[in-house]
Coordinates of C-alpha atoms in Angstrom, one line a residue:
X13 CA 40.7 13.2 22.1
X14 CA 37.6 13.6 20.5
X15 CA 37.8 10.9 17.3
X16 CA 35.1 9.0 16.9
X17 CA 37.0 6.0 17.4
X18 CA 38.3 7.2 20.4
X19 CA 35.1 7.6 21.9
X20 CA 33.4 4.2 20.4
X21 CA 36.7 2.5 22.3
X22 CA 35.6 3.9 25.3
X23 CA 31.9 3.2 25.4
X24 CA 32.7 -0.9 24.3
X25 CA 32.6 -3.3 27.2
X26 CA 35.9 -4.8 26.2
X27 CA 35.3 -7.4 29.3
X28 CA 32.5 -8.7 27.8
X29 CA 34.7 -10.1 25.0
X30 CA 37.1 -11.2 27.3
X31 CA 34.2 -13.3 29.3
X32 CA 32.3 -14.8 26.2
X33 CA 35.2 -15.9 24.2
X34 CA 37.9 -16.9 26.7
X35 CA 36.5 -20.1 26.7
X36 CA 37.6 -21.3 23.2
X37 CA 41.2 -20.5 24.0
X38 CA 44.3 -23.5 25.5
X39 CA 46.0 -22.9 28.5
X40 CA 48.4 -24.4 26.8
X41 CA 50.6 -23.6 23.8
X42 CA 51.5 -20.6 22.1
X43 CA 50.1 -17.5 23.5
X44 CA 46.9 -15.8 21.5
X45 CA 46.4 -12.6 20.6
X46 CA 44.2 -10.5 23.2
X47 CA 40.7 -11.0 22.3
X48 CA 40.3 -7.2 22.1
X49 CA 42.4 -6.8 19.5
X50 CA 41.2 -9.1 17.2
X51 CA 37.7 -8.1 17.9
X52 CA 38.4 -4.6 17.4
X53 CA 39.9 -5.8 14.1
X54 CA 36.5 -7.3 13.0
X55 CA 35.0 -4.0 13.9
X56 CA 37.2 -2.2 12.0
X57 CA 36.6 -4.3 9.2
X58 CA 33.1 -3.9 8.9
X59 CA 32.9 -0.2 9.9
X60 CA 35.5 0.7 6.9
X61 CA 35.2 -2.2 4.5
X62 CA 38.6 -3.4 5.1
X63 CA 39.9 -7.0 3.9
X64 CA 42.5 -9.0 5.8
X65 CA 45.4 -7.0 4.1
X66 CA 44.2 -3.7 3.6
X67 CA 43.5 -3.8 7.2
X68 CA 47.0 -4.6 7.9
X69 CA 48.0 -1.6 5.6
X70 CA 45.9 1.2 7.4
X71 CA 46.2 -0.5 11.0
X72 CA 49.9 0.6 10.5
X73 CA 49.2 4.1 8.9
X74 CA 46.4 5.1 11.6
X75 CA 47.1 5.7 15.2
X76 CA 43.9 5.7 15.9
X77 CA 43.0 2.6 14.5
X78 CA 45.9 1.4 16.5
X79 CA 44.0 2.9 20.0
X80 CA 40.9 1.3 18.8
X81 CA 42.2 -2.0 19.1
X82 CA 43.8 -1.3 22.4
X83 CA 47.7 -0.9 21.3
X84 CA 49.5 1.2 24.2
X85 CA 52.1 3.2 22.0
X86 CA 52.2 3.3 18.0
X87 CA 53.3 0.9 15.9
X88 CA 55.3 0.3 13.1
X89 CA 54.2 -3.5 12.3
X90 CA 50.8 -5.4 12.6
X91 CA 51.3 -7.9 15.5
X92 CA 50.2 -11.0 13.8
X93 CA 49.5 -12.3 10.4
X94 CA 46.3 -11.4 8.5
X95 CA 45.7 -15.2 8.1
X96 CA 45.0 -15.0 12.1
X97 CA 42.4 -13.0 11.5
X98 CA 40.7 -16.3 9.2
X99 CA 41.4 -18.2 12.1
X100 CA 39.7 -16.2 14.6
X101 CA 36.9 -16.1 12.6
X102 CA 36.6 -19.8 12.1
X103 CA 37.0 -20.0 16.4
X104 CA 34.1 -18.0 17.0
X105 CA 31.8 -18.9 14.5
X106 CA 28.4 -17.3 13.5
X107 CA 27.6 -17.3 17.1
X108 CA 30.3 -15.0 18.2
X109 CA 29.2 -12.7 15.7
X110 CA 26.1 -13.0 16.8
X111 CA 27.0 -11.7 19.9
X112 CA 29.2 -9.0 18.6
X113 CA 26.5 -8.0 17.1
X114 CA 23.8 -7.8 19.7
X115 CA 26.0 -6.1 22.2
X116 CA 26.7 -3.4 19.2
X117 CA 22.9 -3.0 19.1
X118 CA 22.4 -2.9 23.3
X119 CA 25.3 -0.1 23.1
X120 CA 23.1 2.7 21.8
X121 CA 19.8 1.3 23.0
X122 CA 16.8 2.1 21.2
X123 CA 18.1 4.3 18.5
X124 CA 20.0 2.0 17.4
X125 CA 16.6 -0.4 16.7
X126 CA 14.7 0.8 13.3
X127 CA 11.2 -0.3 12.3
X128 CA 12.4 -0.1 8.5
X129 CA 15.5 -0.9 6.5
X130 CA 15.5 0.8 3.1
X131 CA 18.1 -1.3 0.7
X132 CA 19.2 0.2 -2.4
X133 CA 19.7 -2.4 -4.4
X134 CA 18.5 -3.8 -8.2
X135 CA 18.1 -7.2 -6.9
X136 CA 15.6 -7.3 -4.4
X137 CA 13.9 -10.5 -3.1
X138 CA 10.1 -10.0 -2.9
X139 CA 6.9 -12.3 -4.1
X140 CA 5.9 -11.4 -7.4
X141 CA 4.6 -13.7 -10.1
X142 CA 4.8 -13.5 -14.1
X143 CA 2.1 -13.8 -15.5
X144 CA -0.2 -12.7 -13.4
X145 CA -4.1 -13.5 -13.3
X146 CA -3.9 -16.9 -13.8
X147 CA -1.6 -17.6 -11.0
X148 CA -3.2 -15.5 -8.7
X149 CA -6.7 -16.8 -9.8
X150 CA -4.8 -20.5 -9.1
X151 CA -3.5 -19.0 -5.4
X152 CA -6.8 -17.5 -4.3
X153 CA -8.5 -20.8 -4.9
X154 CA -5.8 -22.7 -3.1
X155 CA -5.7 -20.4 0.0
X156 CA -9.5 -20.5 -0.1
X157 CA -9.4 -23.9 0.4
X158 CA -7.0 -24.3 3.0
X159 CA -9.0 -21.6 5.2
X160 CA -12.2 -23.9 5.0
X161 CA -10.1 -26.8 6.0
X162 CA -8.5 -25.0 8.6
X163 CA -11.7 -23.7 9.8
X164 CA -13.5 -27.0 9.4
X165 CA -16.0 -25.0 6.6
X166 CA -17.9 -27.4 4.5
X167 CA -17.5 -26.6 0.8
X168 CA -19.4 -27.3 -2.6
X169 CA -16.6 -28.1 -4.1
X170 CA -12.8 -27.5 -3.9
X171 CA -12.0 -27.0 -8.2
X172 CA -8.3 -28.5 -6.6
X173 CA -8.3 -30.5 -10.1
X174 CA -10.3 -27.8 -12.3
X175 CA -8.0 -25.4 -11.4
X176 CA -5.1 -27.0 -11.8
X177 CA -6.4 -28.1 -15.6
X178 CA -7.6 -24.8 -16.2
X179 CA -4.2 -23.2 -15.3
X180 CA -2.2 -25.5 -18.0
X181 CA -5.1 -24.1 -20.4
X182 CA -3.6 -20.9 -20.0
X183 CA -0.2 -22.0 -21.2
X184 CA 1.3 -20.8 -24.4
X185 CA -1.6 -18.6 -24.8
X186 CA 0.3 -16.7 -27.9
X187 CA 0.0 -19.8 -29.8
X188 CA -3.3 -18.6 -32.5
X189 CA -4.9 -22.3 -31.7
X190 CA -4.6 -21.7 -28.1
X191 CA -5.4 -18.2 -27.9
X192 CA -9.4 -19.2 -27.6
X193 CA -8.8 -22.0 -24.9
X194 CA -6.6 -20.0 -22.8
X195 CA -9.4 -16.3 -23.0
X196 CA -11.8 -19.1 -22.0
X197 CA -9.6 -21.1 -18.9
X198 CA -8.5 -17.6 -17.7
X199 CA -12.1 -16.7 -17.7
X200 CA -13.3 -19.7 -15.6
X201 CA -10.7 -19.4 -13.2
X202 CA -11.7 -16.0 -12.7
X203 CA -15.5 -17.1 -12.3
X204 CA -14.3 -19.8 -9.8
X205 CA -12.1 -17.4 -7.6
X206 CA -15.0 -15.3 -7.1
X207 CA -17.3 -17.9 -6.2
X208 CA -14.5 -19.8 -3.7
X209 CA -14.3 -16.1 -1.8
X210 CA -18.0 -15.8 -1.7
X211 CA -18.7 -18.9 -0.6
X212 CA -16.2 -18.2 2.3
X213 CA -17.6 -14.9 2.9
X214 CA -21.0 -16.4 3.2
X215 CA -20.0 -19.1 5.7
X216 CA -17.9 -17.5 8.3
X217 CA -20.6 -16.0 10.3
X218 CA -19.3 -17.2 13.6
X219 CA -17.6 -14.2 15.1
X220 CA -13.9 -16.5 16.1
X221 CA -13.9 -17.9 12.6
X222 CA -14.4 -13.9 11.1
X223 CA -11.6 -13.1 13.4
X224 CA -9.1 -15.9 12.6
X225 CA -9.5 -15.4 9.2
X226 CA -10.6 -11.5 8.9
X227 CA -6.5 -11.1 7.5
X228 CA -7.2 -14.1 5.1
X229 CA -10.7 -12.9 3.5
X230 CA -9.6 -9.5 3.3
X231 CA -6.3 -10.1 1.1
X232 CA -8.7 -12.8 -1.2
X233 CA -10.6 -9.7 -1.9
X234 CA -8.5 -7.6 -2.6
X235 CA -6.2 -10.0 -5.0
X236 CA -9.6 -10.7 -6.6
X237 CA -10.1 -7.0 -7.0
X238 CA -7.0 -6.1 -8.1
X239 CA -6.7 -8.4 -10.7
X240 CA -10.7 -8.1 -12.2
X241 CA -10.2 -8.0 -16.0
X242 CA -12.3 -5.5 -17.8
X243 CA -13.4 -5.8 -21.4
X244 CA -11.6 -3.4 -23.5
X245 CA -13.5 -1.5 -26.5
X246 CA -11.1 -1.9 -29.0
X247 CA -7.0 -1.8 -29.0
X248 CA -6.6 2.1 -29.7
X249 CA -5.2 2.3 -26.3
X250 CA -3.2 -0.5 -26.2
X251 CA -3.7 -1.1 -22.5
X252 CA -3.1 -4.3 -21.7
X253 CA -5.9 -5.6 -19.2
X254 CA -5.2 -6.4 -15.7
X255 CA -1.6 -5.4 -15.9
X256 CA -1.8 -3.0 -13.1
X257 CA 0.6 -3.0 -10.0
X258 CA -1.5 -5.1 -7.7
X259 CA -1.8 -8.1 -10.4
X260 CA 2.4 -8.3 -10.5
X261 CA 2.1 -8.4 -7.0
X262 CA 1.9 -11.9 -5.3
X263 CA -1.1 -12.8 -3.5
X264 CA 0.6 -12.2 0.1
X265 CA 4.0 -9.8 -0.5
X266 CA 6.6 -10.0 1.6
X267 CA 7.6 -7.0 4.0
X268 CA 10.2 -6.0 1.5
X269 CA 9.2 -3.2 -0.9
X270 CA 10.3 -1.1 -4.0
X271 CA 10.2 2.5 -3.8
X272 CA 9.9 2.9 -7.5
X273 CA 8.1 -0.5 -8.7
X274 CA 5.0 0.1 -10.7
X275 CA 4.6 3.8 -10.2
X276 CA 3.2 5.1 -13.2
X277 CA 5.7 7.2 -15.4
X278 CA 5.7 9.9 -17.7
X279 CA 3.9 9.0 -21.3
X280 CA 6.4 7.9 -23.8
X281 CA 6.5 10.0 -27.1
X282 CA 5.1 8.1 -30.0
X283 CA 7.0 7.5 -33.3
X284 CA 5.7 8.3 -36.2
X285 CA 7.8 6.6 -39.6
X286 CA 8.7 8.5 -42.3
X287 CA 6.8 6.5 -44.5
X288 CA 3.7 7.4 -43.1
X289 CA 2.9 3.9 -42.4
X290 CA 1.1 3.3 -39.2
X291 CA 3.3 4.3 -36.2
X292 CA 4.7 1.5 -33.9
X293 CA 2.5 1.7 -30.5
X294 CA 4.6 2.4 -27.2
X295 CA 1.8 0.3 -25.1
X296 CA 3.0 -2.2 -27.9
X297 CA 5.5 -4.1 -25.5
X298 CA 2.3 -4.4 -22.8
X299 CA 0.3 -6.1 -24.8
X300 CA -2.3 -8.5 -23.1
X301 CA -0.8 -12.4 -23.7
X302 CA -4.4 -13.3 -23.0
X303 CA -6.1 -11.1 -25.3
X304 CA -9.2 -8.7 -23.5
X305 CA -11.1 -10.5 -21.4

């Protein structure tokens, strides 16, 4: 026979089951289950997407889910309960999946080991920070600092306190009597960035400290970089400044990305009213909540 269970029934070292988790049954009592049935049932579970019942309805129906789990002849009736299936879980734990798992992996060797996992999914976990520059002006300062204490660099100063003041500037920055203090925090906190990663830059010249902290300096740079604000002549374009893709991005991302996140997209049409009153902008919803800087 040349199913695919078939042949994935006779490639699984069913003794290796038998070995790892005879050791969590009684000698005693009411006999078990064979092991290799109910792990063949977890299999099955998570190769199909059964539940507990519906397995019990297609274990029934398929004969060859039946050989899969190791029944001699076909069978009219599931030979236990679904509920043993809860129980069986609960006896082997994460561990036992673990294993399950690992020897699934060590089955088809190296093919079976990928350097990437693409997820399609809406919801994906990742670093990224809202609003942007003054946060990341905060976290270049901070991870500044904690490379010169790690690398025993003396510093001018640290700005641990400025910063943090200058970052609650920045707060409610829509607000017309705040708009001034928070254009001129986000401002300093830009200048003091700068000068924390020039500083840095300036004192690493021993060739171990450039080394242990070559990955560190580099991402400062380009976080400082990426989010440089550039005064705007005018509003015409309605381009809010520094709202590119690298200042939604964290200051160190994590290894998960999005395939479609900040690519740029096609223009969207603009509007024009009936009335002939100025047209609503379609930049109108990127508007800078900092003002130009």
């Amino acid at each position: 026979m040349n199913h695919e269970l078939v042949l994935l029934a006779e490639k699984i070292d069913w003794n290796f089951f038998e070995k790892e988790f005879a050791l969590l049954y009684s000698h005693t009592g009411c006999p078990a289950m064979p092991i290799r049935f109910m792990v063949g049932c977890m299999m099955l579970k998570h190769i199909y997407n059964f539940g507990d019942e519906t397995l019990a309805e297609a274990w029934v129906m398929n004969p060859y889910l039946q050989y899969f789990t190791g029944a001699a002849f076909f069978e009219h009736k599931l030979p236990c309960d679904p509920s043993d299936f809860v129980h069986f879980r609960k006896r082997i734990g994460e561990s036992g999946f673990r294993k399950i798992f690992e020897h699934s992996i060590k089955m088809f060797g190296k093919k079976a080991e990928e350097s990437l996992v693409v997820s399609d999914t809406t919801v994906q976990g990742n670093n990224t920070a809202f609003p942007t520059d003054a946060r990341l002006y905060k976290k270049v300062i901070d991870c500044c600092n904690k490379i010169a204490d790690t690398e025993d660099i003396p510093q001018r100063q640290t700005y641990t306190r400025t910063s943090k003041h200058l970052l609650r500037m920045t707060y409610n920055s829509n607000h017309p009597k705040r708009r001034k203090k928070a254009v001129s925090a986000m401002r300093k906190l830009h200048t003091l960035a700068g000068r924390q990663v020039r500083e840095l830059e300036r004192l690493m010249t021993g060739e171990d400290a450039v080394q242990r902290s070559s990955w560190a300096s580099k991402s400062l740079r380009r976080a400082n970089r990426g989010n440089r604000t550039r005064r705007m002549k005018g509003r015409k374009s309605g381009i809010r400044p520094g709202m590119t893709g690298c200042s939604f991005q964290s200051l160190f991302g994590s290894a998960a990305s999005s395939a479609g996140l900040f690519r740029p997209g096609p223009p969207r049409p603009v509007s024009w009213p009936e009335d002939g009153g100025p047209a609503a902008s379609p930049f109108r919803c990127c508007r800078s909540r900092h003002g130009p800087l």
